[in-house]
Amino acid sequence: MWKCSVCNFIFEGEDAPDKCPKCGAPKEKYSRLEEAAEQKIAGARENNHLLMTSIDLLDELEAIGERGTEINLDPWCLGYFTKLKEQAKLLKQTSLAEIEVHVKKDKWG
Ligand SMILES: [Fe+2]
């Protein structure tokens, strides 16, 4: 992996690109990442992908909870769907906040 010192673009390949695909900086602005940095980026990518996938699923759970409360079939189900909606929303918000932390702490990639 190679990193552009101008825009932080990560390029994967045997050699750095002649020109940065993102900002157009010349090859000299690229430096090769150490193995540990590459592993950190790979872990961050997978972790953040999992967070984003879980956020999509939590969106669906929140919508299920919303629909269940609208139907309001009986008290137990109303309680269940109300809790589902609230907890899905809370988990979604905490995941979004954690992604923001990762972006600011260079745990992205
Ligand atoms: Fe760049």
Short mmCIF file of C-alpha atoms and ligand atoms in Angstrom, two decimals:
data_model
loop_
_atom_site.label_atom_id
_atom_site.label_comp_id
_atom_site.label_asym_id
_atom_site.label_seq_id
_atom_site.Cartn_x
_atom_site.Cartn_y
_atom_site.Cartn_z
CA MET A 1 0.00 0.00 0.00
CA TRP A 2 1.08 3.54 -0.81
CA LYS A 3 -0.23 6.71 0.79
CA CYS A 4 -0.48 10.16 -0.77
CA SER A 5 0.94 12.75 1.64
CA VAL A 6 -1.24 15.45 0.04
CA CYS A 7 -4.73 13.91 0.22
CA ASN A 8 -4.24 10.60 2.18
CA PHE A 9 -5.42 8.46 -0.73
CA ILE A 10 -4.35 4.84 -0.25
CA PHE A 11 -3.10 3.21 -3.45
CA GLU A 12 -2.72 -0.56 -3.61
CA GLY A 13 -0.09 -1.89 -5.99
CA GLU A 14 3.53 -2.91 -6.50
CA ASP A 15 4.55 0.66 -7.19
CA ALA A 16 3.11 4.10 -6.41
CA PRO A 17 0.98 5.62 -9.18
CA ASP A 18 2.62 8.19 -11.49
CA LYS A 19 -0.12 10.62 -10.52
CA CYS A 20 -2.48 10.49 -7.52
CA PRO A 21 -5.91 9.31 -8.77
CA LYS A 22 -7.60 11.60 -6.25
CA CYS A 23 -5.66 14.87 -6.13
CA GLY A 24 -3.25 14.58 -9.07
CA ALA A 25 -0.10 14.91 -6.91
CA PRO A 26 3.07 13.44 -8.49
CA LYS A 27 4.52 10.03 -7.55
CA GLU A 28 7.09 11.65 -5.21
CA LYS A 29 4.26 12.56 -2.83
CA TYR A 30 3.59 8.85 -2.22
CA SER A 31 5.30 6.80 0.47
CA ARG A 32 5.11 3.07 1.07
CA LEU A 33 3.24 2.04 4.22
CA GLU A 34 4.87 -0.21 6.80
CA GLU A 35 3.42 -3.69 7.27
CA ALA A 36 1.90 -2.68 10.64
CA ALA A 37 0.20 0.33 9.06
CA GLU A 38 -1.19 -1.86 6.28
CA GLN A 39 -2.60 -4.30 8.83
CA LYS A 40 -4.16 -1.46 10.80
CA ILE A 41 -5.84 -0.14 7.66
CA ALA A 42 -7.09 -3.61 6.69
CA GLY A 43 -8.55 -4.10 10.19
CA ALA A 44 -10.09 -0.62 10.19
CA ARG A 45 -11.66 -1.21 6.76
CA GLU A 46 -13.26 -4.49 7.83
CA ASN A 47 -14.38 -3.08 11.18
CA ASN A 48 -15.92 0.01 9.58
CA HIS A 49 -17.60 -2.12 6.92
CA LEU A 50 -19.14 -4.21 9.71
CA LEU A 51 -20.31 -1.06 11.48
CA MET A 52 -21.92 0.30 8.31
CA THR A 53 -23.56 -3.05 7.53
CA SER A 54 -24.93 -3.19 11.08
CA ILE A 55 -26.28 0.36 10.69
CA ASP A 56 -28.21 -0.75 7.58
CA LEU A 57 -29.66 -3.68 9.53
CA LEU A 58 -30.51 -1.44 12.49
CA ASP A 59 -32.36 0.85 10.07
CA GLU A 60 -34.47 -2.14 9.06
CA LEU A 61 -35.05 -3.13 12.69
CA GLU A 62 -36.10 0.43 13.53
CA ALA A 63 -38.60 0.36 10.65
CA ILE A 64 -39.91 -3.04 11.82
CA GLY A 65 -40.35 -1.60 15.32
CA GLU A 66 -42.14 1.42 13.90
CA ARG A 67 -44.55 -0.73 11.87
CA GLY A 68 -45.18 -3.05 14.81
CA THR A 69 -46.12 -0.13 17.06
CA GLU A 70 -48.50 1.17 14.39
CA ILE A 71 -50.28 -2.20 14.22
CA ASN A 72 -50.46 -2.29 18.05
CA LEU A 73 -51.90 -5.81 18.14
CA ASP A 74 -51.64 -6.32 21.89
CA PRO A 75 -49.74 -4.89 24.89
CA TRP A 76 -46.86 -7.40 24.78
CA CYS A 77 -46.20 -6.82 21.08
CA LEU A 78 -46.52 -3.07 21.48
CA GLY A 79 -43.91 -3.21 24.25
CA TYR A 80 -41.65 -5.41 22.15
CA PHE A 81 -41.82 -3.26 19.02
CA THR A 82 -41.45 -0.04 21.01
CA LYS A 83 -38.29 -1.40 22.64
CA LEU A 84 -36.99 -2.71 19.30
CA LYS A 85 -37.45 0.70 17.68
CA GLU A 86 -35.80 2.59 20.55
CA GLN A 87 -32.84 0.24 20.98
CA ALA A 88 -32.19 -0.04 17.23
CA LYS A 89 -32.16 3.75 16.99
CA LEU A 90 -29.83 4.08 20.00
CA LEU A 91 -27.38 1.46 18.65
CA LYS A 92 -27.47 3.11 15.23
CA GLN A 93 -26.62 6.51 16.71
CA THR A 94 -23.78 5.09 18.81
CA SER A 95 -22.35 3.29 15.75
CA LEU A 96 -22.50 6.48 13.68
CA ALA A 97 -20.71 8.36 16.47
CA GLU A 98 -18.01 5.67 16.62
CA ILE A 99 -17.45 5.89 12.86
CA GLU A 100 -16.98 9.63 13.25
CA VAL A 101 -14.36 8.96 15.96
CA HIS A 102 -12.56 6.55 13.62
CA VAL A 103 -12.49 9.09 10.81
CA LYS A 104 -11.01 11.76 13.12
CA LYS A 105 -8.45 9.35 14.64
CA ASP A 106 -7.19 8.03 11.31
CA LYS A 107 -8.84 4.63 11.78
CA TRP A 108 -10.32 4.69 8.35
CA GLY A 109 -8.29 3.70 5.30
FE FE B 1 -3.45 12.63 -3.51
#
